[in-house]
Amino acid sequence: MEGKEMNLFTDILDGLQLQAQQKQEYSPLVLAYIGDGFYELAIRTRVISYGNASVDVLNRKATFWAKAATQGQMAKLLVEQVLTEDEIWILKRGRNAHPASTARRASIAEYHMATGFESLIGWLYVHGQAERALELIRQGMALVEEAQKN
């Protein structure tokens, strides 16, 4: 693929012979839906990078990063320290959306912030910025780990 920048979203669409809706038409909750999938893949990839383990052990390691409280904390730290103004605007659109469900083990504020984070990740993914999405996930994880030490 030399000379061609990878766009995972369009590569998957092309590979499955699908047509995308206009990107600007995706609602914040649709972006959160696809962002959750992208984030889940990133988390699972991180967990298996530590080596072979039973699926139960892998799931327990991934659960911390997948829960709304952790994603909400990550989003808050990213807003304070990393995100651009445009990224904050996208996150806030997702945070202010009205999902049909709520988290069982998180506050409403944490759940809304996590939805905003997933919306941002989804927006970056569908706009061909998977590298930026991965960078934000990496930085967010580092910020959460640092906050836990203090």
mmCIF file of C-alpha atoms in Angstrom, residues 72-133:
data_model
loop_
_atom_site.group_PDB
_atom_site.id
_atom_site.type_symbol
_atom_site.label_atom_id
_atom_site.label_comp_id
_atom_site.label_asym_id
_atom_site.label_seq_id
_atom_site.Cartn_x
_atom_site.Cartn_y
_atom_site.Cartn_z
ATOM 1 C CA GLY A 72 -15.935 8.810 31.185
ATOM 2 C CA GLN A 73 -12.784 9.474 33.207
ATOM 3 C CA MET A 74 -10.667 9.068 30.081
ATOM 4 C CA ALA A 75 -12.847 11.537 28.174
ATOM 5 C CA LYS A 76 -12.689 14.102 30.972
ATOM 6 C CA LEU A 77 -8.891 13.888 31.144
ATOM 7 C CA LEU A 78 -8.572 14.128 27.368
ATOM 8 C CA VAL A 79 -10.813 17.227 27.286
ATOM 9 C CA GLU A 80 -8.659 18.857 29.963
ATOM 10 C CA GLN A 81 -5.277 18.004 28.441
ATOM 11 C CA VAL A 82 -5.289 16.754 24.849
ATOM 12 C CA LEU A 83 -8.291 17.373 22.603
ATOM 13 C CA THR A 84 -8.558 20.110 20.011
ATOM 14 C CA GLU A 85 -11.522 22.510 20.045
ATOM 15 C CA ASP A 86 -13.149 20.604 17.160
ATOM 16 C CA GLU A 87 -12.711 17.274 18.979
ATOM 17 C CA ILE A 88 -14.230 18.725 22.147
ATOM 18 C CA TRP A 89 -17.220 19.944 20.104
ATOM 19 C CA ILE A 90 -17.750 16.446 18.655
ATOM 20 C CA LEU A 91 -17.409 14.835 22.091
ATOM 21 C CA LYS A 92 -19.932 17.267 23.565
ATOM 22 C CA ARG A 93 -22.434 16.493 20.780
ATOM 23 C CA GLY A 94 -22.204 12.832 21.734
ATOM 24 C CA ARG A 95 -22.314 13.568 25.451
ATOM 25 C CA ASN A 96 -25.490 15.615 25.007
ATOM 26 C CA ALA A 97 -27.273 12.972 22.896
ATOM 27 C CA HIS A 98 -30.086 11.083 24.559
ATOM 28 C CA PRO A 99 -29.352 7.344 24.465
ATOM 29 C CA ALA A 100 -32.253 4.956 24.963
ATOM 30 C CA SER A 101 -30.411 3.035 27.669
ATOM 31 C CA THR A 102 -28.163 3.784 30.627
ATOM 32 C CA ALA A 103 -25.239 2.001 32.239
ATOM 33 C CA ARG A 104 -25.964 -0.323 35.104
ATOM 34 C CA ARG A 105 -22.776 0.386 37.019
ATOM 35 C CA ALA A 106 -22.067 4.028 36.201
ATOM 36 C CA SER A 107 -23.573 7.376 36.983
ATOM 37 C CA ILE A 108 -25.605 9.146 34.317
ATOM 38 C CA ALA A 109 -22.822 11.741 33.963
ATOM 39 C CA GLU A 110 -20.180 9.017 33.447
ATOM 40 C CA TYR A 111 -22.388 7.245 30.922
ATOM 41 C CA HIS A 112 -23.017 10.441 28.941
ATOM 42 C CA MET A 113 -19.311 11.317 28.945
ATOM 43 C CA ALA A 114 -18.466 7.783 27.789
ATOM 44 C CA THR A 115 -21.024 8.138 24.982
ATOM 45 C CA GLY A 116 -19.338 11.397 23.984
ATOM 46 C CA PHE A 117 -15.948 9.680 23.943
ATOM 47 C CA GLU A 118 -17.297 6.849 21.783
ATOM 48 C CA SER A 119 -18.899 9.419 19.444
ATOM 49 C CA LEU A 120 -15.546 11.129 19.002
ATOM 50 C CA ILE A 121 -13.788 7.827 18.292
ATOM 51 C CA GLY A 122 -16.530 6.920 15.807
ATOM 52 C CA TRP A 123 -16.328 10.323 14.112
ATOM 53 C CA LEU A 124 -12.567 9.990 13.697
ATOM 54 C CA TYR A 125 -12.969 6.455 12.337
ATOM 55 C CA VAL A 126 -15.562 7.298 9.675
ATOM 56 C CA HIS A 127 -13.574 10.375 8.627
ATOM 57 C CA GLY A 128 -10.458 8.326 7.908
ATOM 58 C CA GLN A 129 -8.612 9.363 11.059
ATOM 59 C CA ALA A 130 -8.186 5.953 12.699
ATOM 60 C CA GLU A 131 -4.603 6.871 13.616
ATOM 61 C CA ARG A 132 -5.827 9.883 15.613
ATOM 62 C CA ALA A 133 -8.473 7.718 17.286
#
